[in-house]
Coordinates of C-alpha atoms and ligand atoms in Angstrom, one line a residue:
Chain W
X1 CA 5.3 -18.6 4.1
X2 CA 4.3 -15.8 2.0
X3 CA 6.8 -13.3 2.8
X4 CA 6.6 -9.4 2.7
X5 CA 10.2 -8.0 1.1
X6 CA 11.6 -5.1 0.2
X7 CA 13.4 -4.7 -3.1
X8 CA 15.5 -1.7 -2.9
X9 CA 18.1 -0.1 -6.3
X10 CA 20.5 1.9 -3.9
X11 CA 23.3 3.4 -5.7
X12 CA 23.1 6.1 -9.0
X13 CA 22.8 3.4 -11.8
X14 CA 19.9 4.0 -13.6
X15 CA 19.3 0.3 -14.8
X16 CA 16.2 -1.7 -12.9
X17 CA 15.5 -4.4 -15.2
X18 CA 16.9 -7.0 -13.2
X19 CA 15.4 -5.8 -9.5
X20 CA 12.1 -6.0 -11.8
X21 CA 12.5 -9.3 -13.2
X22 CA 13.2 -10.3 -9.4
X23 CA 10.4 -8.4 -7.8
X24 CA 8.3 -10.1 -10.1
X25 CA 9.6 -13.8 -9.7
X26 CA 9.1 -13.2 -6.0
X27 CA 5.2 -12.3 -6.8
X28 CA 4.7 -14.9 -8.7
X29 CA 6.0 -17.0 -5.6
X30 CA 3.4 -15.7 -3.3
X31 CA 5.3 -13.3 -1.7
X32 CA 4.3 -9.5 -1.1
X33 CA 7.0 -7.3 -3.3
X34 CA 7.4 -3.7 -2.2
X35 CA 9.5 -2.4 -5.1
X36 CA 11.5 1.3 -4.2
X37 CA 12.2 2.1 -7.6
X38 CA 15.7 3.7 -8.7
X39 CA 18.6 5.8 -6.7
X40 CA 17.3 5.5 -2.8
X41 CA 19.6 6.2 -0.2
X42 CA 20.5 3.6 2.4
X43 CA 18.9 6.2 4.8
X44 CA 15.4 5.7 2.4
X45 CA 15.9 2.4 2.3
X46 CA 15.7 1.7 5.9
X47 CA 12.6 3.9 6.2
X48 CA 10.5 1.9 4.2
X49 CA 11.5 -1.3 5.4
X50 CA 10.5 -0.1 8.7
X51 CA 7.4 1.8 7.4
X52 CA 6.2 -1.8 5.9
X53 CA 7.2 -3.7 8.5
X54 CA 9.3 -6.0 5.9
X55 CA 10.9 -9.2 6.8
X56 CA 13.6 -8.5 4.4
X57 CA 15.1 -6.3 2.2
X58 CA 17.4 -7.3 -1.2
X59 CA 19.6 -4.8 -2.3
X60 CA 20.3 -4.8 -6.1
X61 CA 23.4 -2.8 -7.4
X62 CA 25.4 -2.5 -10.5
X63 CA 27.0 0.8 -10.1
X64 CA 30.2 -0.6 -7.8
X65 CA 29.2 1.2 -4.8
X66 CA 28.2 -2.2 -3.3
X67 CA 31.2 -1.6 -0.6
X68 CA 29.7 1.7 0.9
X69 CA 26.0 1.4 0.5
X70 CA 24.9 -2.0 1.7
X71 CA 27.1 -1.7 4.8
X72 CA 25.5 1.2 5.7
X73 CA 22.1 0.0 5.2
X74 CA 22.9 -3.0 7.2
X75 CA 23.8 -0.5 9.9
X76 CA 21.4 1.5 9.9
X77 CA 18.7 -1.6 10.1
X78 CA 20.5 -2.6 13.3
X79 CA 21.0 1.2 14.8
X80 CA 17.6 1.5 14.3
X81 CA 16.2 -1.8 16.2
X82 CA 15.9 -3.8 13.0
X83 CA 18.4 -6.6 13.6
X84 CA 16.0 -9.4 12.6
X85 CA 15.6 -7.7 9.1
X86 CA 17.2 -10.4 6.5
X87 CA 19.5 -8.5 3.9
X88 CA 20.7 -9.8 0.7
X89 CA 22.3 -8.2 -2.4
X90 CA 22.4 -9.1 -5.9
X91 CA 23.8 -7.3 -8.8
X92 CA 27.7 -6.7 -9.7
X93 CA 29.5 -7.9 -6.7
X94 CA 33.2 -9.0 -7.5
X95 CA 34.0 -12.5 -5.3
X96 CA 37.0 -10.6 -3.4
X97 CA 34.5 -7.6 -1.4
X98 CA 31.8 -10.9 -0.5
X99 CA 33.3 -12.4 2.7
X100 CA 33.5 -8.2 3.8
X101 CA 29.2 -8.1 3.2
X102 CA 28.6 -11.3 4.5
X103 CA 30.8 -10.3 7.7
X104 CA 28.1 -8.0 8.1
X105 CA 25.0 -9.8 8.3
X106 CA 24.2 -10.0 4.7
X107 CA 23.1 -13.2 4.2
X108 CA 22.9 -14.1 0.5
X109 CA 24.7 -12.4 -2.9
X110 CA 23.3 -13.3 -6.1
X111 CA 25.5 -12.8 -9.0
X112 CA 24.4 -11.4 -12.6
X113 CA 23.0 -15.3 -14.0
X114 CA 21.2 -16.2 -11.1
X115 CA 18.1 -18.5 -11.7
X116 CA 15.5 -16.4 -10.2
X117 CA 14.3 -19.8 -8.7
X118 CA 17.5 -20.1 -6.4
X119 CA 15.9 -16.6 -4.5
X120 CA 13.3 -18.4 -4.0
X121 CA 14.8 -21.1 -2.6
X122 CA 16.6 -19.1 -0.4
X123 CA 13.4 -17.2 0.6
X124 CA 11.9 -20.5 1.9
X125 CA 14.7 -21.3 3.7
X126 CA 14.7 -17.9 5.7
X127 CA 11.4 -18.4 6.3
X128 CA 11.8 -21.9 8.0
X129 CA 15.2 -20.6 9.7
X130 CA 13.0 -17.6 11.3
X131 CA 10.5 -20.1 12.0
X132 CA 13.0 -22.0 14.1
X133 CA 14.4 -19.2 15.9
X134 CA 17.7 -19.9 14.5
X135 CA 19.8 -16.6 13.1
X136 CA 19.2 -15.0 10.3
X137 CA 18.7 -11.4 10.8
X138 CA 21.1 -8.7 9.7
X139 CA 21.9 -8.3 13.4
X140 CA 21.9 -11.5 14.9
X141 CA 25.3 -14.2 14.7
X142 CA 27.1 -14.1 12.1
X143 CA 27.7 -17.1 10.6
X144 CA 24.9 -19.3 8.1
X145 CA 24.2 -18.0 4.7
X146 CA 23.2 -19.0 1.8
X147 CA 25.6 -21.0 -0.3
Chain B
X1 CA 4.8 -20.4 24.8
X2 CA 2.3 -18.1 23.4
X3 CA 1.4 -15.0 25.7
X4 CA -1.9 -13.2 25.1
X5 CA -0.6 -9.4 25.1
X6 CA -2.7 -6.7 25.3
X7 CA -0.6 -4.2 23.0
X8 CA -1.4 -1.3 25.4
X9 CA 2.1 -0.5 25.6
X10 CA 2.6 -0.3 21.8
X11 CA -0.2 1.9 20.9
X12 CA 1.7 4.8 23.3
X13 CA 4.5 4.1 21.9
X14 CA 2.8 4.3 18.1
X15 CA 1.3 7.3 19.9
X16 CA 4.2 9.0 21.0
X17 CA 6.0 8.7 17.0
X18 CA 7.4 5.8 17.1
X19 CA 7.1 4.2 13.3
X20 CA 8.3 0.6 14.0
X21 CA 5.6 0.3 16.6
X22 CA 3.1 1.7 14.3
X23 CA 4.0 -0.3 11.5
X24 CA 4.2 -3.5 13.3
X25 CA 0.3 -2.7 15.1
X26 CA -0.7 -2.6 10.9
X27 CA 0.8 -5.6 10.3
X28 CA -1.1 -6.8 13.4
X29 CA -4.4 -5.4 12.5
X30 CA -4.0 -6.8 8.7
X31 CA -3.8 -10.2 9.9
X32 CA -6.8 -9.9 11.7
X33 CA -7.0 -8.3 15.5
X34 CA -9.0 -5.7 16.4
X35 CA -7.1 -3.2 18.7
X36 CA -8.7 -1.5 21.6
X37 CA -9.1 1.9 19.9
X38 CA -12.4 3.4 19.9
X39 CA -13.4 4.9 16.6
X40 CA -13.3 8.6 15.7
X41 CA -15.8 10.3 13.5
X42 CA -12.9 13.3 13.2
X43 CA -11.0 11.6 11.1
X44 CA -10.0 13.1 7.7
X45 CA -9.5 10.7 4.8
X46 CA -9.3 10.6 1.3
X47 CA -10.1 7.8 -1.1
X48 CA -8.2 8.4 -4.2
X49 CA -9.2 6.0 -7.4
X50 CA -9.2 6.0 -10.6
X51 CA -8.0 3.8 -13.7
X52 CA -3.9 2.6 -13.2
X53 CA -1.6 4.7 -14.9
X54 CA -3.5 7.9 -14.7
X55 CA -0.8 9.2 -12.3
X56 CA -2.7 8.8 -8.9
X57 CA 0.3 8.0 -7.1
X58 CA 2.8 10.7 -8.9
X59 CA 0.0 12.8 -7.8
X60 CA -0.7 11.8 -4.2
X61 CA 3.5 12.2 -4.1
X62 CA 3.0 15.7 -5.1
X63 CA 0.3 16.5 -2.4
X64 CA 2.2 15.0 0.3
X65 CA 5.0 17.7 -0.1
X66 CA 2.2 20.2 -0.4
X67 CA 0.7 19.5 2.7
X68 CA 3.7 18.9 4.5
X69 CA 4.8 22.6 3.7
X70 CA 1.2 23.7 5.6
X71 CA 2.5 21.6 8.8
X72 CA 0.7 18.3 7.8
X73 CA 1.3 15.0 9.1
X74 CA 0.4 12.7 5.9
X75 CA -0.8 9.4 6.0
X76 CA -0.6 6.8 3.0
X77 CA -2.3 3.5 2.4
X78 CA -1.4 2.5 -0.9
X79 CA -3.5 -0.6 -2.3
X80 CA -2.8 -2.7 -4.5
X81 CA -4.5 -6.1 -6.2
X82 CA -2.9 -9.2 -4.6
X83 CA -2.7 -11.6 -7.9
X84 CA -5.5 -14.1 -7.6
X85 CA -3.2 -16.9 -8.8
X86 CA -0.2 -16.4 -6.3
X87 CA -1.6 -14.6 -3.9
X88 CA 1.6 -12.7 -4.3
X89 CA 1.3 -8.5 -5.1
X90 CA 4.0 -5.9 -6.5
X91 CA 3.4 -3.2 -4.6
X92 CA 4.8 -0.2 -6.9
X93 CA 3.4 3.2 -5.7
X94 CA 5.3 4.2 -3.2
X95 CA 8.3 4.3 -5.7
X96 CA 6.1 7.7 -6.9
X97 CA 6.0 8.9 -3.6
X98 CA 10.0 8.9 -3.1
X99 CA 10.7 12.5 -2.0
X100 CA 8.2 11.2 1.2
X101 CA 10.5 8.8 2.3
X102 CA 12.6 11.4 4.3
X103 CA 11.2 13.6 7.3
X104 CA 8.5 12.4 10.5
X105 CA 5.8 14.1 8.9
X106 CA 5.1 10.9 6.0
X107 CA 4.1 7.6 6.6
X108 CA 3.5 5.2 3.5
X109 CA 2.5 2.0 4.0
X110 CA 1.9 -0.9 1.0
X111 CA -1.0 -3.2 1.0
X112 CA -1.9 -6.0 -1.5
X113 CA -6.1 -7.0 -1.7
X114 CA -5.0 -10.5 -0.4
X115 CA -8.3 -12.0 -2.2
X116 CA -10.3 -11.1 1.1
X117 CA -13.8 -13.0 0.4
X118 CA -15.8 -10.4 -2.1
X119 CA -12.7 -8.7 -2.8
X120 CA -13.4 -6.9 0.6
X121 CA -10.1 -4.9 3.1
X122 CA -12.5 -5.6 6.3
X123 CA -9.6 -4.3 8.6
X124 CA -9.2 -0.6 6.8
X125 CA -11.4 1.1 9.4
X126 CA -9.5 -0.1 12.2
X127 CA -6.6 1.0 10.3
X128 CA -7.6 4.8 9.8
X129 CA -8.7 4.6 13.6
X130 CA -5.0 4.0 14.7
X131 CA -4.0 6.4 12.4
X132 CA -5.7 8.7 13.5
X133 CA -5.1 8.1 16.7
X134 CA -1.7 8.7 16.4
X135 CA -2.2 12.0 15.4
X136 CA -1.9 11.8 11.4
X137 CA -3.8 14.6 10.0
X138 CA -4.5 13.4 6.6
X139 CA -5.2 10.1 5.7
X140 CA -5.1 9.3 2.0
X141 CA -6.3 5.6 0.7
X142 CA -5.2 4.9 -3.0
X143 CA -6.7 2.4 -4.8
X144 CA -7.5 0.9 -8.6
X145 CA -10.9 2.1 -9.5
X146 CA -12.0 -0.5 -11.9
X147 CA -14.5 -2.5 -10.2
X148 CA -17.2 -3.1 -7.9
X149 CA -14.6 -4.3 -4.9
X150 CA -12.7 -0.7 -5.3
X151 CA -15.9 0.9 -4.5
X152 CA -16.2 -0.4 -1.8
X153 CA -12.3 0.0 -0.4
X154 CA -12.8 3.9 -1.5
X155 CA -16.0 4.2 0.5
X156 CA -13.8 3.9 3.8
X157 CA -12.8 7.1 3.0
X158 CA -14.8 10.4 4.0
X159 CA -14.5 12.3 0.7
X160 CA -13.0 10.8 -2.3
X161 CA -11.5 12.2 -5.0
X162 CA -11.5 10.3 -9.1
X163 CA -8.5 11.2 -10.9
X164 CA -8.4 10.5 -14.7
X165 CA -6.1 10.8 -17.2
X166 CA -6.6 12.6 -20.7
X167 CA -7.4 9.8 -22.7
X168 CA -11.5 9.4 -23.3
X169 CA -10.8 5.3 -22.7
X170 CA -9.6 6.1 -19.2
X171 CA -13.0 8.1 -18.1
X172 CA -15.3 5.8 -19.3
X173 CA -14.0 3.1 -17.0
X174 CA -14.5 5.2 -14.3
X175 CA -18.1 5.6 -15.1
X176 CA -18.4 2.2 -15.8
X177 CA -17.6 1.2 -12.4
X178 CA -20.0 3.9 -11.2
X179 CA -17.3 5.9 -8.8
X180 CA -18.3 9.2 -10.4
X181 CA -21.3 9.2 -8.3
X182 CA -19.2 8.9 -5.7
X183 CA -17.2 11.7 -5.9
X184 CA -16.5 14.5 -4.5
X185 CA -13.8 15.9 -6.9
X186 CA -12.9 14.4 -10.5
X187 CA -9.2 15.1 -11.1
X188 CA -7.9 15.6 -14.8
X189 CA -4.3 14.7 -14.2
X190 CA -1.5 15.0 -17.0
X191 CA -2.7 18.6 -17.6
X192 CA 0.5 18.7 -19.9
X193 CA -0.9 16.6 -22.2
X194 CA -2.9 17.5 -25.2
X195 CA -6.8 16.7 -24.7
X196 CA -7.0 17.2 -20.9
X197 CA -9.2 20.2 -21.7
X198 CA -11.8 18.3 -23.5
X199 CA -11.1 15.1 -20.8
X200 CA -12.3 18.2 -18.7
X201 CA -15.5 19.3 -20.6
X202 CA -16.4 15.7 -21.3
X203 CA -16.5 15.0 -17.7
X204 CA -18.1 17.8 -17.1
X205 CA -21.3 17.0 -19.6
X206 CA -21.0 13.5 -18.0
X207 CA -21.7 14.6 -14.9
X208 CA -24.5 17.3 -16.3
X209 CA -26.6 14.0 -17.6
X210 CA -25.9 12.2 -14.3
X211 CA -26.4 14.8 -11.1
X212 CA -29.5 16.4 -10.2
X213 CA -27.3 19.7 -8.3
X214 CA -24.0 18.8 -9.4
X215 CA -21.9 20.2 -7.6
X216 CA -18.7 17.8 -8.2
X217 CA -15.8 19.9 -8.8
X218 CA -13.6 19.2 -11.7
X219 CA -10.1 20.3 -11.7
X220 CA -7.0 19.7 -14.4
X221 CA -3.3 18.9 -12.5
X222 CA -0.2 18.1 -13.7
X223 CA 1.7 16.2 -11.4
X224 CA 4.8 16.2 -13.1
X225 CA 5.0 20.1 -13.2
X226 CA 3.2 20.5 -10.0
X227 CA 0.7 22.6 -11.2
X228 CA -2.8 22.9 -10.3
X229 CA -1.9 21.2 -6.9
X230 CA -1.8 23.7 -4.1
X231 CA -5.3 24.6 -5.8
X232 CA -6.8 20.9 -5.5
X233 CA -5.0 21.3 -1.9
X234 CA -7.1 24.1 -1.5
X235 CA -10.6 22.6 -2.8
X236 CA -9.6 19.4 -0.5
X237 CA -8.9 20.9 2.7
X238 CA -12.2 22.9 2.5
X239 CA -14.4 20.1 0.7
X240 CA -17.6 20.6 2.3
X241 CA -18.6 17.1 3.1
X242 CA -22.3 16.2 0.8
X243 CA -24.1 14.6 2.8
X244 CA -25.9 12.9 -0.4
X245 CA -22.7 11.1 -1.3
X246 CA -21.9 10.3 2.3
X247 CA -24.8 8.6 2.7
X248 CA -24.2 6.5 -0.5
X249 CA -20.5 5.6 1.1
X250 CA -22.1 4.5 3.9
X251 CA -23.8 2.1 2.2
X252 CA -21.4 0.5 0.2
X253 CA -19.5 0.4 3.7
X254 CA -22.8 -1.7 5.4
X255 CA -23.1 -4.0 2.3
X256 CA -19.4 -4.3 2.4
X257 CA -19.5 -5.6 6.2
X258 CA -23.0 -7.2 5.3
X259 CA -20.9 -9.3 2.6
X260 CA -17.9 -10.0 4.8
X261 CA -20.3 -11.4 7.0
X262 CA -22.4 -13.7 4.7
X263 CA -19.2 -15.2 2.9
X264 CA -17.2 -16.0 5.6
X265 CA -20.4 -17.8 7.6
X266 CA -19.0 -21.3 8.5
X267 CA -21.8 -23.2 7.5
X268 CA -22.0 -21.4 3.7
X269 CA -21.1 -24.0 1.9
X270 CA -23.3 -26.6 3.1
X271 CA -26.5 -24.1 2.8
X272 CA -25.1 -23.6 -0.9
X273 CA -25.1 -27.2 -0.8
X274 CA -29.0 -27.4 0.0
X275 CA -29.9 -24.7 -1.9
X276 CA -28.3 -26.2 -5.0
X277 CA -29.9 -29.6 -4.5
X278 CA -33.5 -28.2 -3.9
X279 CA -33.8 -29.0 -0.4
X280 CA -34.6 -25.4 0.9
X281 CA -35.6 -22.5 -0.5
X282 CA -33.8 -19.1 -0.9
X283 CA -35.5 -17.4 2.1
X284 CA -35.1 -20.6 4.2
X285 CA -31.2 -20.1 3.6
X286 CA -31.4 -16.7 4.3
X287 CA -32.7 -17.6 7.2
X288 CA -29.9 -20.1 8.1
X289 CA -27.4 -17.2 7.4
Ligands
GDP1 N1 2.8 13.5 -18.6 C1 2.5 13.2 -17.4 N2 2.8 12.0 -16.9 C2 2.5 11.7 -15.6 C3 1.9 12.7 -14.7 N3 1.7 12.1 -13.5 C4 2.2 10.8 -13.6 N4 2.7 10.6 -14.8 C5 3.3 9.4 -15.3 O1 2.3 8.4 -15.5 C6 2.8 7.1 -15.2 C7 1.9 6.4 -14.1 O2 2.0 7.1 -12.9 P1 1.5 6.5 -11.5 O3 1.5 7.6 -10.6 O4 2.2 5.2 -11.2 O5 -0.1 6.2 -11.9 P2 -1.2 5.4 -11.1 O6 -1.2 4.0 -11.6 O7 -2.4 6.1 -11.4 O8 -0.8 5.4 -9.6 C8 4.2 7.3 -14.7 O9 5.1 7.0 -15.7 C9 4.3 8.8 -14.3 O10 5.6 9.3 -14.4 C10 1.6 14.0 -15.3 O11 1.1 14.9 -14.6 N5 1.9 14.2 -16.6
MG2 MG1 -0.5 3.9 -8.2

């Protein structure tokens, strides 16, 4: 079930502690953490997930551009053949622009406080879901996420 | 239903540019399938290792943009140690790399040590092959040089290149771990840094007491003010290849596949077993194996 993820800073905030302290909760679960480091472009973003041939990608973002940046990532992924990709964000995300992300295939949002151990859990369950063939790519219905 | 699939089709496609396809054929040869691509003796690659944090992957980001500019197409396999108590890896040096994530002519890809027996990536050849194959010009491994098993992941490459870092502490790990035999060009990186002069002349005597021609070139960098690296672009791209040090490569690759072999034997264990307890001999297991 070990898991090969992308964890992406898009966005001009120059803050990474937190996508750190994930990417390395995620090791320390097993999984295979390719870490982008700060300020990528959705356009970058895309590119390495492809390049790594990553199951799933978690956006992290504080600087408030949530509403621009992780749509477009999530479009690009599924312009570019990558609808099974699983997306989810973490970071500053007010409660009113969620229902807009997760109408886009994102499938979890973690809010600043999260235990990093309810990731995790959420990981597994992906894993399982994909294992099923039920959806849970970027692209594919819309519908279950993480709650 | 399973289907056996020959991937055929996906190694044109690979062939033809696409990344997805190429990416995905990694992740298939990673897990463990050979593909039906015959192996090249033209490839070019570099093994670049030295001790972490001596700015190997800063530096490797800097060369990609170098070659780029002289119509390169620049493969990356950047390697890192899976952790032996997870299995788990953070896989950080392609966040150096970051102005290579735009453009067709890069191609990065991450890999973790996934505590193969012996600390051994038996798949890496296969790896080069299919990029090779699909027309990337320069193939660059980097790895940690601080032990036996990085050796041996280096020695895939066809010339390899140590970098080190200004601090004394950093090059006498590298000689430690023997890789300056191995070398065909020791980097000083951080050239912006007091002491990378004497790093430079310390190296230098180093290698003086070890090499009977010496002819390992040394070369200072700083790959934060890009200088000194369309020089060691220059050096690199015509490295003659010595045939001393390819020879020693060779061998770490044949007791690499040698060691693959004997550890993964089914039947180790119980010959372990019988060797422990006295009841045959160490030739007689050797003979087993
Ligand atoms: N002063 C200075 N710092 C550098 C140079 N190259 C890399 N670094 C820094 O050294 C640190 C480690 O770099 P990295 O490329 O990750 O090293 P690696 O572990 O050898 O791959 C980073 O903070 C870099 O910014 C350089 O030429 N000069
Ligand atoms: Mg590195």
């Amino acid at each position: 079930m070990s898991m090969r993820i992308v964890i992406a800073k898009p966005g001009l905030d120059g803050h990474d502690r937190g996508a750190k302290v994930i990417a390395r909760a995620l090791r320390d679960a097993g999984h295979e953490v390719i870490y982008t480091g700060l300020r990528r472009k959705p356009s970058e973003i895309v590119r390495v997930v492809m390049d790594e041939d990553a199951v799933a990608v978690g956006l992290s973002t504080l600087s408030g551009a949530h509403n621009v940046l992780i749509p477009k990532v999530c479009e690009e992924l599924i312009s570019n053949g990558m609808g099974d990709v699983i997306v989810f964000a973490g970071g500053i995300i007010p409660e009113s622009d969620r229902d807009y992300l997760y109408s886009l295939g994102v499938r979890a949002i973690f809010g600043p406080g999260t235990k990093t151990s309810s990731i995790i859990d959420f990981l597994e369950i992906i894993s399982e879901r994909k294992n099923s063939q039920l959806d849970v790519g970027v692209g594919e219905k819309i519908g279950w996420r993480w709650s | 239903m399973e289907m056996v699939l020959s991937h055929d089709n996906n190694i044109a496609l690979a062939k033809q540019g696409n990344r997805r396809e190429l990416a995905k054929l990694l992740t298939i040869i990673e897990s463990g399938e050979r593909l039906p691509i015959k192996e090249s003796n033209e490839s070019w690659v570099l093994g670049v290792t030295g001790p972490p944090g001596v700015g190997k992957s800063t530096l490797i980001g800097v060369m990609i943009d170098e070659w780029v500019r002289r119509g390169e197409k620049v493969a990356v396999l950047a390697i890192d140690p899976s952790s032996p108590k997870s299995g788990g890896a953070l896989l950080g040096d392609r966040m150096r790399m970051s102005s290579a994530d735009n453009g067709e002519s890069v191609f990065i890809r991450s890999l973790a040590t996934r505590n193969h027996p012996g600390g051994l990536m038996p798949f890496l050849d296969s790896m080069i092959n299919l990029l090779s194959y699909c027309g990337w010009t320069k193939i660059i491994i980097e790895t940690v040089g601080s032990g036996q098993s990085e050796i041996r992941i280096v020695a895939f490459a066809n010339r390899i290149m140590l970098v080190d870092g200004p601090d004394r502490g950093d090059i006498i790990q590298a000689e430690k771990a023997g890789i300056i035999e191995l070398a065909d060009i020791i980097v000083i990186n951080k050239s912006d840094l007091p002491n990378s002069d004497a790093a430079a002349i310390s190296i230098k005597k180093s290698l003086e007491y070890s090499n009977k021609g010496n002819d390992t070139i040394v070369m200072l960098t700083s790959s934060i003010n890009n200088t000194g690296v369309s020089e060691l672009i220059e050096e690199l791209d015509n490295l003659h290849v010595d045939k001393d040090r390819s020879i020693l490569r060779t061998k770490e690759r044949l007791l690499s596949a040698w060691d693959y072999r004997l550890l993964s034997n089914p039947s180790l264990n119980d010959i372990l077993l019988n060797l422990e307890s006295g009841a045959i001999n160490l030739d007689e297991a050797l003979n087993h194996l």
